[in-house]
Short mmCIF file of C-alpha atoms in Angstrom, two decimals:
data_model
loop_
_atom_site.label_atom_id
_atom_site.label_comp_id
_atom_site.label_asym_id
_atom_site.label_seq_id
_atom_site.Cartn_x
_atom_site.Cartn_y
_atom_site.Cartn_z
CA MET H 140 -5.83 -14.76 23.69
CA LYS H 141 -2.59 -13.61 22.09
CA ILE H 142 0.09 -11.88 24.15
CA VAL H 143 3.09 -10.33 22.47
CA ILE H 144 6.29 -9.33 24.23
CA ILE H 145 8.44 -6.88 22.32
CA GLY H 146 11.97 -6.94 23.66
CA ASN H 147 13.13 -10.37 24.73
CA GLY H 148 15.85 -9.22 27.10
CA LYS H 149 15.87 -9.90 30.82
CA ILE H 150 12.60 -8.15 31.74
CA GLY H 151 10.82 -9.37 28.59
CA SER H 152 11.82 -12.95 29.45
CA ALA H 153 10.68 -12.41 33.05
CA ILE H 154 7.24 -11.16 31.91
CA SER H 155 6.93 -14.20 29.65
CA TYR H 156 7.84 -16.41 32.62
CA LEU H 157 5.17 -14.77 34.81
CA ILE H 158 2.44 -15.15 32.20
CA ASN H 159 3.38 -18.78 31.68
CA GLN H 160 3.17 -19.28 35.48
CA SER H 161 -0.28 -17.69 35.54
CA LYS H 162 -1.39 -19.84 32.62
CA LYS H 163 -0.06 -23.02 34.23
CA ASN H 164 -1.64 -22.24 37.61
CA SER H 165 -5.07 -21.45 36.22
CA GLN H 166 -5.43 -23.32 32.92
CA LYS H 167 -5.80 -20.03 31.03
CA LYS H 168 -5.44 -20.21 27.28
CA TYR H 169 -2.78 -17.79 26.05
CA ILE H 170 -0.55 -17.75 23.02
CA ILE H 171 2.67 -15.94 23.87
CA GLU H 172 4.88 -14.60 21.11
CA THR H 173 8.07 -12.63 21.47
CA TYR H 174 9.67 -10.22 19.07
CA ASP H 175 13.11 -8.69 19.33
CA ASN H 176 15.21 -6.69 16.88
CA ASN H 177 18.02 -9.10 17.73
CA HIS H 178 16.70 -11.94 15.59
CA SER H 179 18.47 -14.59 17.67
CA LYS H 180 16.15 -13.55 20.57
CA ASN H 181 13.07 -13.40 18.33
CA THR H 182 11.58 -16.74 19.40
CA SER H 183 8.42 -16.39 17.32
CA LYS H 184 10.45 -16.04 14.07
CA LYS H 185 7.71 -13.73 12.77
CA THR H 186 7.77 -10.16 11.58
CA LEU H 187 6.64 -7.40 13.92
CA LYS H 188 3.43 -7.05 11.91
CA GLU H 189 2.70 -10.79 12.13
CA CYS H 190 3.30 -10.77 15.88
CA VAL H 191 1.10 -7.84 16.83
CA THR H 192 -1.78 -8.48 14.44
CA ASP H 193 -4.74 -9.70 16.53
CA ALA H 194 -2.81 -9.37 19.80
CA SER H 195 -4.87 -8.80 22.93
CA PHE H 196 -1.87 -7.48 24.87
CA VAL H 197 1.48 -6.09 23.74
CA PHE H 198 4.20 -5.69 26.36
CA LEU H 199 6.83 -3.11 25.46
CA CYS H 200 9.97 -4.29 27.23
CA ILE H 201 12.32 -1.87 25.52
CA PRO H 202 14.41 1.13 26.54
CA SER H 203 12.52 4.43 26.59
CA TRP H 204 14.65 5.87 23.79
CA TYR H 205 13.24 3.23 21.37
CA LEU H 206 9.64 3.63 22.49
CA LYS H 207 8.47 6.41 20.15
CA GLU H 208 9.94 4.71 17.06
CA THR H 209 8.50 1.32 18.06
CA LEU H 210 5.03 2.76 18.70
CA LYS H 211 5.11 4.42 15.29
CA LYS H 212 5.88 1.05 13.68
CA LEU H 213 3.21 -0.77 15.71
CA ASN H 214 0.33 1.66 15.45
CA PRO H 215 -0.93 0.67 11.96
CA TYR H 216 -1.21 -3.00 12.98
CA LEU H 217 -2.88 -2.62 16.37
CA LYS H 218 -6.57 -3.41 16.77
CA ALA H 219 -8.88 -1.31 18.94
CA LYS H 220 -9.01 -4.13 21.51
CA THR H 221 -5.22 -4.33 21.88
CA ILE H 222 -3.83 -3.15 25.20
CA LEU H 223 -0.27 -1.84 25.27
CA ILE H 224 1.76 -2.24 28.46
CA SER H 225 5.05 -0.37 28.70
CA LEU H 226 7.81 -1.44 31.04
CA SER H 227 10.10 1.31 29.73
CA LYS H 228 11.61 3.54 32.38
CA GLY H 229 12.89 7.09 32.37
CA ILE H 230 12.49 9.67 29.65
CA ASP H 231 13.20 9.77 25.96
CA SER H 232 16.53 11.58 25.68
CA PHE H 233 15.64 13.04 22.27
CA SER H 234 12.20 14.53 23.00
CA GLN H 235 12.61 14.84 26.79
CA LYS H 236 9.17 13.23 27.20
CA SER H 237 8.19 10.71 29.87
CA VAL H 238 6.98 7.26 28.91
CA ASP H 239 3.40 8.29 29.67
CA GLU H 240 3.70 11.35 27.40
CA LEU H 241 5.21 9.25 24.61
CA MET H 242 2.38 6.73 24.85
CA LYS H 243 -0.30 9.43 25.00
CA ASN H 244 1.13 11.28 21.98
CA SER H 245 2.11 8.26 19.87
CA VAL H 246 -0.98 6.08 20.28
CA PRO H 247 -3.69 8.50 21.49
CA LYS H 248 -6.63 6.26 20.57
CA LYS H 249 -5.21 3.04 22.02
CA ARG H 250 -5.57 1.62 25.50
CA TYR H 251 -2.29 1.53 27.37
CA ALA H 252 -0.76 1.11 30.79
CA LEU H 253 2.57 1.52 32.51
CA LEU H 254 3.99 -1.31 34.60
CA SER H 255 6.81 -0.11 36.80
CA GLY H 256 8.49 -0.66 40.10
CA PRO H 257 11.09 -2.78 41.84
CA MET H 258 10.79 -5.73 39.47
CA PHE H 259 14.08 -7.53 39.06
CA ALA H 260 14.08 -10.01 36.21
CA LYS H 261 16.52 -12.34 37.94
CA GLU H 262 14.31 -12.59 41.04
CA ILE H 263 11.16 -13.08 38.95
CA VAL H 264 12.59 -16.08 37.07
CA GLU H 265 13.87 -17.46 40.39
CA ASP H 266 10.19 -17.44 41.45
CA LYS H 267 10.69 -14.84 44.18
CA MET H 268 8.12 -12.21 45.14
CA SER H 269 8.14 -9.02 43.14
CA PHE H 270 6.09 -5.84 43.27
CA ALA H 271 4.99 -3.32 40.66
CA VAL H 272 2.70 -0.39 40.08
CA LEU H 273 0.21 -0.70 37.26
CA ALA H 274 -1.04 2.66 36.03
CA THR H 275 -3.71 3.29 33.41
CA ARG H 276 -6.52 5.75 32.79
CA ASN H 277 -9.08 3.00 32.24
CA LYS H 278 -10.41 0.73 34.99
CA GLU H 279 -11.33 -2.08 32.61
CA THR H 280 -7.81 -2.03 31.15
CA PHE H 281 -6.39 -2.25 34.67
CA HIS H 282 -8.48 -5.32 35.52
CA LYS H 283 -7.61 -7.11 32.28
CA ILE H 284 -3.88 -6.65 32.87
CA PHE H 285 -4.20 -7.48 36.57
CA LYS H 286 -5.80 -10.83 35.66
CA LEU H 287 -2.77 -11.74 33.53
CA PHE H 288 -0.66 -11.90 36.66
CA GLU H 289 -3.09 -13.75 38.93
CA ASN H 290 -1.54 -16.73 40.64
CA THR H 291 1.98 -15.37 40.18
CA LYS H 292 4.46 -13.85 42.58
CA LEU H 293 4.11 -10.41 41.03
CA LYS H 294 1.93 -8.25 43.24
#
């Protein structure tokens, strides 16, 4: 299973840490790749297209004002099975749309979810408890994402 994290800042690194914890604690088989516009943070050293092609999950750990543009770039390369998870907060200052509205309008035929809440990257990588709300319109999508964080301190 291939997991891609777009945006390798603090929260992107924390999500990567959590998935690696889950993998280590359960012997799950994941390939984790990260992509960032700042190429020094782009640990996979691949293009965006190469990263997201055949991805099972794509975490969008980017500011809301980059979300619409990023989704437009991603959309041609995403498979039907790919699940998008946005950690973006707030609204897009240009369109005045919420993250949910941006996702719904930009990738209407894709499965997506929003992961939000009092998650602090510093506390996550210090292996402290953290809590989030996972919202999606599809129960199967919810369960697939939920399983990614089993055996971690994200509840």
